Amino acid sequence: MKSFSNKYIFIYSTVLVAVVAVILSVVSTSLKPLQERNQRVETKQMLLRTIGVESTTENAEELYATYITETQTADGKPYFRFDGGIVLPLKGTGLWGPIWGYMALDADGNVLGTVFDHKGETPGLGGEISTDKFASRFVGKKMDTQPIRLKKNANKQDDYEVDAISGGTMTSNGVTAMLAAAFNDYSSLLQSQTKQSHEQ
């Protein structure tokens, strides 16, 4: 049986690692445009869901161009306009990492729809924020003079309280903090929009 020297094994391993690295780099580079498109389409689908428009990966961009009329900024923060209101982007931190979403509001600050997602919250607990069941809790609440907060056994008659996730206290706290941050970021926009609505 032929034996190989340590030098041969080292050179062979080095060349093999270099070849694999080049292949992975080429694959990663060639897939980057597709990954960026998929991420762009997913964001547009989330925005459309907040205003009650369901879409697929094939028609999301066309529907987005139809329903989302403008992308603007308020004090340097981006938001989206549609016929009947605005959509605010939400960013925060849950128990295990980033959480995010979008919230659609009419001219009076009433919540029309929300969508949330996460990177690593616990399935069945904090991970519940990405379900339609959780998102539906916000519909009909208000985000005008104060932010919405998650609370155990929330008062369903309170326009600013939503039931927290059972067993997901840290994620619920993260959502509450995320909504408070969005309210602070967009408070001047929310106030001016509500004022304009009442003047009409």
mmCIF file of C-alpha atoms in Angstrom:
data_model
loop_
_atom_site.group_PDB
_atom_site.id
_atom_site.type_symbol
_atom_site.label_atom_id
_atom_site.label_comp_id
_atom_site.label_asym_id
_atom_site.label_seq_id
_atom_site.Cartn_x
_atom_site.Cartn_y
_atom_site.Cartn_z
ATOM 1 C CA MET A 1 0.000 0.000 0.000
ATOM 2 C CA LYS A 2 1.380 3.366 -1.061
ATOM 3 C CA SER A 3 2.023 5.835 1.757
ATOM 4 C CA PHE A 4 2.017 9.611 1.381
ATOM 5 C CA SER A 5 4.408 12.005 3.026
ATOM 6 C CA ASN A 6 3.230 14.658 5.417
ATOM 7 C CA LYS A 7 4.250 17.305 2.882
ATOM 8 C CA TYR A 8 2.072 15.721 0.180
ATOM 9 C CA ILE A 9 -0.908 15.481 2.538
ATOM 10 C CA PHE A 10 -0.479 19.119 3.587
ATOM 11 C CA ILE A 11 -0.271 20.376 -0.023
ATOM 12 C CA TYR A 12 -3.211 18.219 -1.104
ATOM 13 C CA SER A 13 -5.362 19.468 1.823
ATOM 14 C CA THR A 14 -4.440 23.090 1.145
ATOM 15 C CA VAL A 15 -5.310 22.836 -2.543
ATOM 16 C CA LEU A 16 -8.580 21.054 -1.752
ATOM 17 C CA VAL A 17 -9.603 23.732 0.787
ATOM 18 C CA ALA A 18 -8.710 26.496 -1.709
ATOM 19 C CA VAL A 19 -10.757 24.880 -4.496
ATOM 20 C CA VAL A 20 -13.783 24.418 -2.214
ATOM 21 C CA ALA A 21 -13.479 28.028 -1.010
ATOM 22 C CA VAL A 22 -13.431 29.307 -4.620
ATOM 23 C CA ILE A 23 -16.487 27.193 -5.517
ATOM 24 C CA LEU A 24 -18.417 28.424 -2.461
ATOM 25 C CA SER A 25 -17.477 32.020 -3.223
ATOM 26 C CA VAL A 26 -18.660 31.721 -6.839
ATOM 27 C CA VAL A 27 -21.939 30.100 -5.765
ATOM 28 C CA SER A 28 -22.519 32.739 -3.068
ATOM 29 C CA THR A 29 -21.821 35.600 -5.496
ATOM 30 C CA SER A 30 -24.070 34.160 -8.197
ATOM 31 C CA LEU A 31 -26.938 33.621 -5.748
ATOM 32 C CA LYS A 32 -26.705 37.089 -4.152
ATOM 33 C CA PRO A 33 -29.033 38.865 -6.656
ATOM 34 C CA LEU A 34 -31.642 36.123 -6.177
ATOM 35 C CA GLN A 35 -31.350 36.366 -2.377
ATOM 36 C CA GLU A 36 -31.710 40.157 -2.505
ATOM 37 C CA ARG A 37 -34.779 39.869 -4.737
ATOM 38 C CA ASN A 38 -36.361 37.292 -2.430
ATOM 39 C CA GLN A 39 -35.769 39.546 0.568
ATOM 40 C CA ARG A 40 -37.256 42.532 -1.296
ATOM 41 C CA VAL A 41 -40.326 40.509 -2.320
ATOM 42 C CA GLU A 42 -40.806 39.170 1.226
ATOM 43 C CA THR A 43 -40.761 42.726 2.599
ATOM 44 C CA LYS A 44 -43.342 43.828 0.035
ATOM 45 C CA GLN A 45 -45.541 40.844 0.901
ATOM 46 C CA MET A 46 -45.405 41.791 4.586
ATOM 47 C CA LEU A 47 -46.351 45.389 3.799
ATOM 48 C CA LEU A 48 -49.262 44.248 1.636
ATOM 49 C CA ARG A 49 -50.538 41.911 4.366
ATOM 50 C CA THR A 50 -50.838 44.827 6.801
ATOM 51 C CA ILE A 51 -53.373 46.465 4.491
ATOM 52 C CA GLY A 52 -55.246 43.214 3.829
ATOM 53 C CA VAL A 53 -53.790 42.378 0.414
ATOM 54 C CA GLU A 54 -52.578 38.799 0.008
ATOM 55 C CA SER A 55 -49.848 38.205 -2.552
ATOM 56 C CA THR A 56 -47.514 35.566 -3.940
ATOM 57 C CA THR A 57 -43.847 35.806 -4.823
ATOM 58 C CA GLU A 58 -44.924 36.131 -8.459
ATOM 59 C CA ASN A 59 -47.316 39.088 -8.083
ATOM 60 C CA ALA A 60 -46.050 40.867 -4.923
ATOM 61 C CA GLU A 61 -44.086 43.552 -6.759
ATOM 62 C CA GLU A 62 -46.979 44.362 -9.089
ATOM 63 C CA LEU A 63 -49.473 44.547 -6.208
ATOM 64 C CA TYR A 64 -47.063 46.644 -4.169
ATOM 65 C CA ALA A 65 -46.826 49.170 -7.010
ATOM 66 C CA THR A 66 -50.634 49.257 -7.135
ATOM 67 C CA TYR A 67 -51.427 49.630 -3.427
ATOM 68 C CA ILE A 68 -48.420 51.279 -1.778
ATOM 69 C CA THR A 69 -48.441 54.777 -3.199
ATOM 70 C CA GLU A 70 -45.385 56.416 -1.635
ATOM 71 C CA THR A 71 -42.337 55.790 0.497
ATOM 72 C CA GLN A 72 -41.518 58.811 2.633
ATOM 73 C CA THR A 73 -39.526 59.795 5.695
ATOM 74 C CA ALA A 74 -40.512 61.478 8.949
ATOM 75 C CA ASP A 75 -37.572 62.996 10.798
ATOM 76 C CA GLY A 76 -35.294 60.771 8.734
ATOM 77 C CA LYS A 77 -37.290 57.592 9.479
ATOM 78 C CA PRO A 78 -38.869 55.730 6.536
ATOM 79 C CA TYR A 79 -42.568 54.888 6.349
ATOM 80 C CA PHE A 80 -45.025 53.930 3.629
ATOM 81 C CA ARG A 81 -48.246 55.539 2.371
ATOM 82 C CA PHE A 82 -51.269 53.809 0.919
ATOM 83 C CA ASP A 83 -54.764 54.989 0.057
ATOM 84 C CA GLY A 84 -56.279 55.523 3.493
ATOM 85 C CA GLY A 85 -53.268 55.691 5.763
ATOM 86 C CA ILE A 86 -49.665 54.836 6.533
ATOM 87 C CA VAL A 87 -47.576 51.768 7.320
ATOM 88 C CA LEU A 88 -44.888 52.072 9.991
ATOM 89 C CA PRO A 89 -41.866 49.753 10.043
ATOM 90 C CA LEU A 90 -41.122 48.196 13.452
ATOM 91 C CA LYS A 91 -37.753 46.963 14.740
ATOM 92 C CA GLY A 92 -36.866 45.563 18.145
ATOM 93 C CA THR A 93 -35.325 42.757 20.149
ATOM 94 C CA GLY A 94 -37.062 39.674 21.518
ATOM 95 C CA LEU A 95 -35.737 37.003 23.858
ATOM 96 C CA TRP A 96 -33.294 35.419 21.422
ATOM 97 C CA GLY A 97 -32.666 38.084 18.816
ATOM 98 C CA PRO A 98 -34.156 40.606 16.399
ATOM 99 C CA ILE A 99 -37.908 41.003 15.948
ATOM 100 C CA TRP A 100 -39.563 43.217 13.343
ATOM 101 C CA GLY A 101 -42.785 43.975 11.566
ATOM 102 C CA TYR A 102 -45.116 46.534 10.023
ATOM 103 C CA MET A 103 -48.262 48.259 11.298
ATOM 104 C CA ALA A 104 -50.893 49.856 9.058
ATOM 105 C CA LEU A 105 -52.830 52.794 10.519
ATOM 106 C CA ASP A 106 -55.716 54.786 9.119
ATOM 107 C CA ALA A 107 -55.812 58.590 9.281
ATOM 108 C CA ASP A 108 -57.201 58.512 12.850
ATOM 109 C CA GLY A 109 -54.493 56.196 14.186
ATOM 110 C CA ASN A 110 -56.668 53.051 14.183
ATOM 111 C CA VAL A 111 -54.744 49.848 13.503
ATOM 112 C CA LEU A 112 -55.872 48.251 10.244
ATOM 113 C CA GLY A 113 -53.386 45.403 10.268
ATOM 114 C CA THR A 114 -50.033 44.226 11.539
ATOM 115 C CA VAL A 115 -47.471 41.606 10.672
ATOM 116 C CA PHE A 116 -44.563 40.524 12.853
ATOM 117 C CA ASP A 117 -41.590 38.220 12.382
ATOM 118 C CA HIS A 118 -38.522 37.106 14.294
ATOM 119 C CA LYS A 119 -35.134 35.519 13.857
ATOM 120 C CA GLY A 120 -35.056 33.003 16.688
ATOM 121 C CA GLU A 121 -37.929 33.215 19.169
ATOM 122 C CA THR A 122 -39.068 29.938 20.753
ATOM 123 C CA PRO A 123 -41.657 28.060 18.645
ATOM 124 C CA GLY A 124 -45.024 27.866 20.413
ATOM 125 C CA LEU A 125 -44.037 30.662 22.807
ATOM 126 C CA GLY A 126 -42.388 33.889 21.645
ATOM 127 C CA GLY A 127 -42.435 32.575 18.089
ATOM 128 C CA GLU A 128 -46.212 33.099 18.141
ATOM 129 C CA ILE A 129 -45.677 36.739 17.176
ATOM 130 C CA SER A 130 -45.366 35.645 13.536
ATOM 131 C CA THR A 131 -48.855 34.083 13.486
ATOM 132 C CA ASP A 132 -51.988 35.679 12.053
ATOM 133 C CA LYS A 133 -53.750 34.917 15.349
ATOM 134 C CA PHE A 134 -51.349 37.180 17.234
ATOM 135 C CA ALA A 135 -51.379 39.904 14.565
ATOM 136 C CA SER A 136 -55.190 40.024 14.604
ATOM 137 C CA ARG A 137 -55.155 41.111 18.279
ATOM 138 C CA PHE A 138 -54.002 44.557 17.184
ATOM 139 C CA VAL A 139 -56.717 45.265 14.628
ATOM 140 C CA GLY A 140 -59.034 47.999 15.897
ATOM 141 C CA LYS A 141 -56.581 49.214 18.560
ATOM 142 C CA LYS A 142 -55.097 52.712 18.386
ATOM 143 C CA MET A 143 -51.620 54.147 17.968
ATOM 144 C CA ASP A 144 -52.249 57.884 18.114
ATOM 145 C CA THR A 145 -51.633 59.531 21.496
ATOM 146 C CA GLN A 146 -49.736 56.640 23.073
ATOM 147 C CA PRO A 147 -48.184 53.326 22.036
ATOM 148 C CA ILE A 148 -49.921 49.959 22.271
ATOM 149 C CA ARG A 149 -48.613 47.728 25.074
ATOM 150 C CA LEU A 150 -48.820 43.985 25.599
ATOM 151 C CA LYS A 151 -50.242 42.949 28.949
ATOM 152 C CA LYS A 152 -51.382 39.699 30.542
ATOM 153 C CA ASN A 153 -55.181 39.581 30.757
ATOM 154 C CA ALA A 154 -55.391 42.859 28.849
ATOM 155 C CA ASN A 155 -58.554 44.910 29.075
ATOM 156 C CA LYS A 156 -60.134 44.236 25.694
ATOM 157 C CA GLN A 157 -62.004 47.557 25.906
ATOM 158 C CA ASP A 158 -58.734 49.478 26.270
ATOM 159 C CA ASP A 159 -57.667 50.846 22.885
ATOM 160 C CA TYR A 160 -54.007 50.604 23.857
ATOM 161 C CA GLU A 161 -53.786 47.118 25.415
ATOM 162 C CA VAL A 162 -53.259 43.769 23.685
ATOM 163 C CA ASP A 163 -53.066 40.337 25.312
ATOM 164 C CA ALA A 164 -49.460 39.281 25.856
ATOM 165 C CA ILE A 165 -48.180 35.928 24.606
ATOM 166 C CA SER A 166 -48.779 33.171 27.118
ATOM 167 C CA GLY A 167 -45.371 31.859 28.202
ATOM 168 C CA GLY A 168 -43.562 34.463 26.106
ATOM 169 C CA THR A 169 -43.010 37.267 28.596
ATOM 170 C CA MET A 170 -39.632 38.417 27.250
ATOM 171 C CA THR A 171 -40.850 38.435 23.659
ATOM 172 C CA SER A 172 -44.017 40.303 24.717
ATOM 173 C CA ASN A 173 -41.842 42.859 26.501
ATOM 174 C CA GLY A 174 -39.754 43.153 23.331
ATOM 175 C CA VAL A 175 -42.865 43.818 21.223
ATOM 176 C CA THR A 176 -44.052 46.452 23.731
ATOM 177 C CA ALA A 177 -40.639 48.152 23.612
ATOM 178 C CA MET A 178 -40.618 47.951 19.805
ATOM 179 C CA LEU A 179 -44.038 49.644 19.597
ATOM 180 C CA ALA A 180 -42.975 52.325 22.081
ATOM 181 C CA ALA A 181 -39.861 53.033 19.991
ATOM 182 C CA ALA A 182 -41.963 53.305 16.817
ATOM 183 C CA PHE A 183 -44.388 55.646 18.563
ATOM 184 C CA ASN A 184 -41.498 57.868 19.663
ATOM 185 C CA ASP A 185 -39.930 57.815 16.195
ATOM 186 C CA TYR A 186 -43.177 58.699 14.434
ATOM 187 C CA SER A 187 -45.048 60.727 17.077
ATOM 188 C CA SER A 188 -44.920 63.972 15.059
ATOM 189 C CA LEU A 189 -46.216 62.153 11.968
ATOM 190 C CA LEU A 190 -49.011 60.466 13.943
ATOM 191 C CA GLN A 191 -50.061 63.764 15.524
ATOM 192 C CA SER A 192 -50.090 65.674 12.232
ATOM 193 C CA GLN A 193 -52.005 62.926 10.471
ATOM 194 C CA THR A 194 -54.660 62.764 13.208
ATOM 195 C CA LYS A 195 -54.932 66.579 13.209
ATOM 196 C CA GLN A 196 -55.406 66.697 9.436
ATOM 197 C CA SER A 197 -58.056 63.973 9.649
ATOM 198 C CA HIS A 198 -60.046 65.903 12.269
ATOM 199 C CA GLU A 199 -59.829 69.135 10.291
ATOM 200 C CA GLN A 200 -61.365 67.552 7.191
#
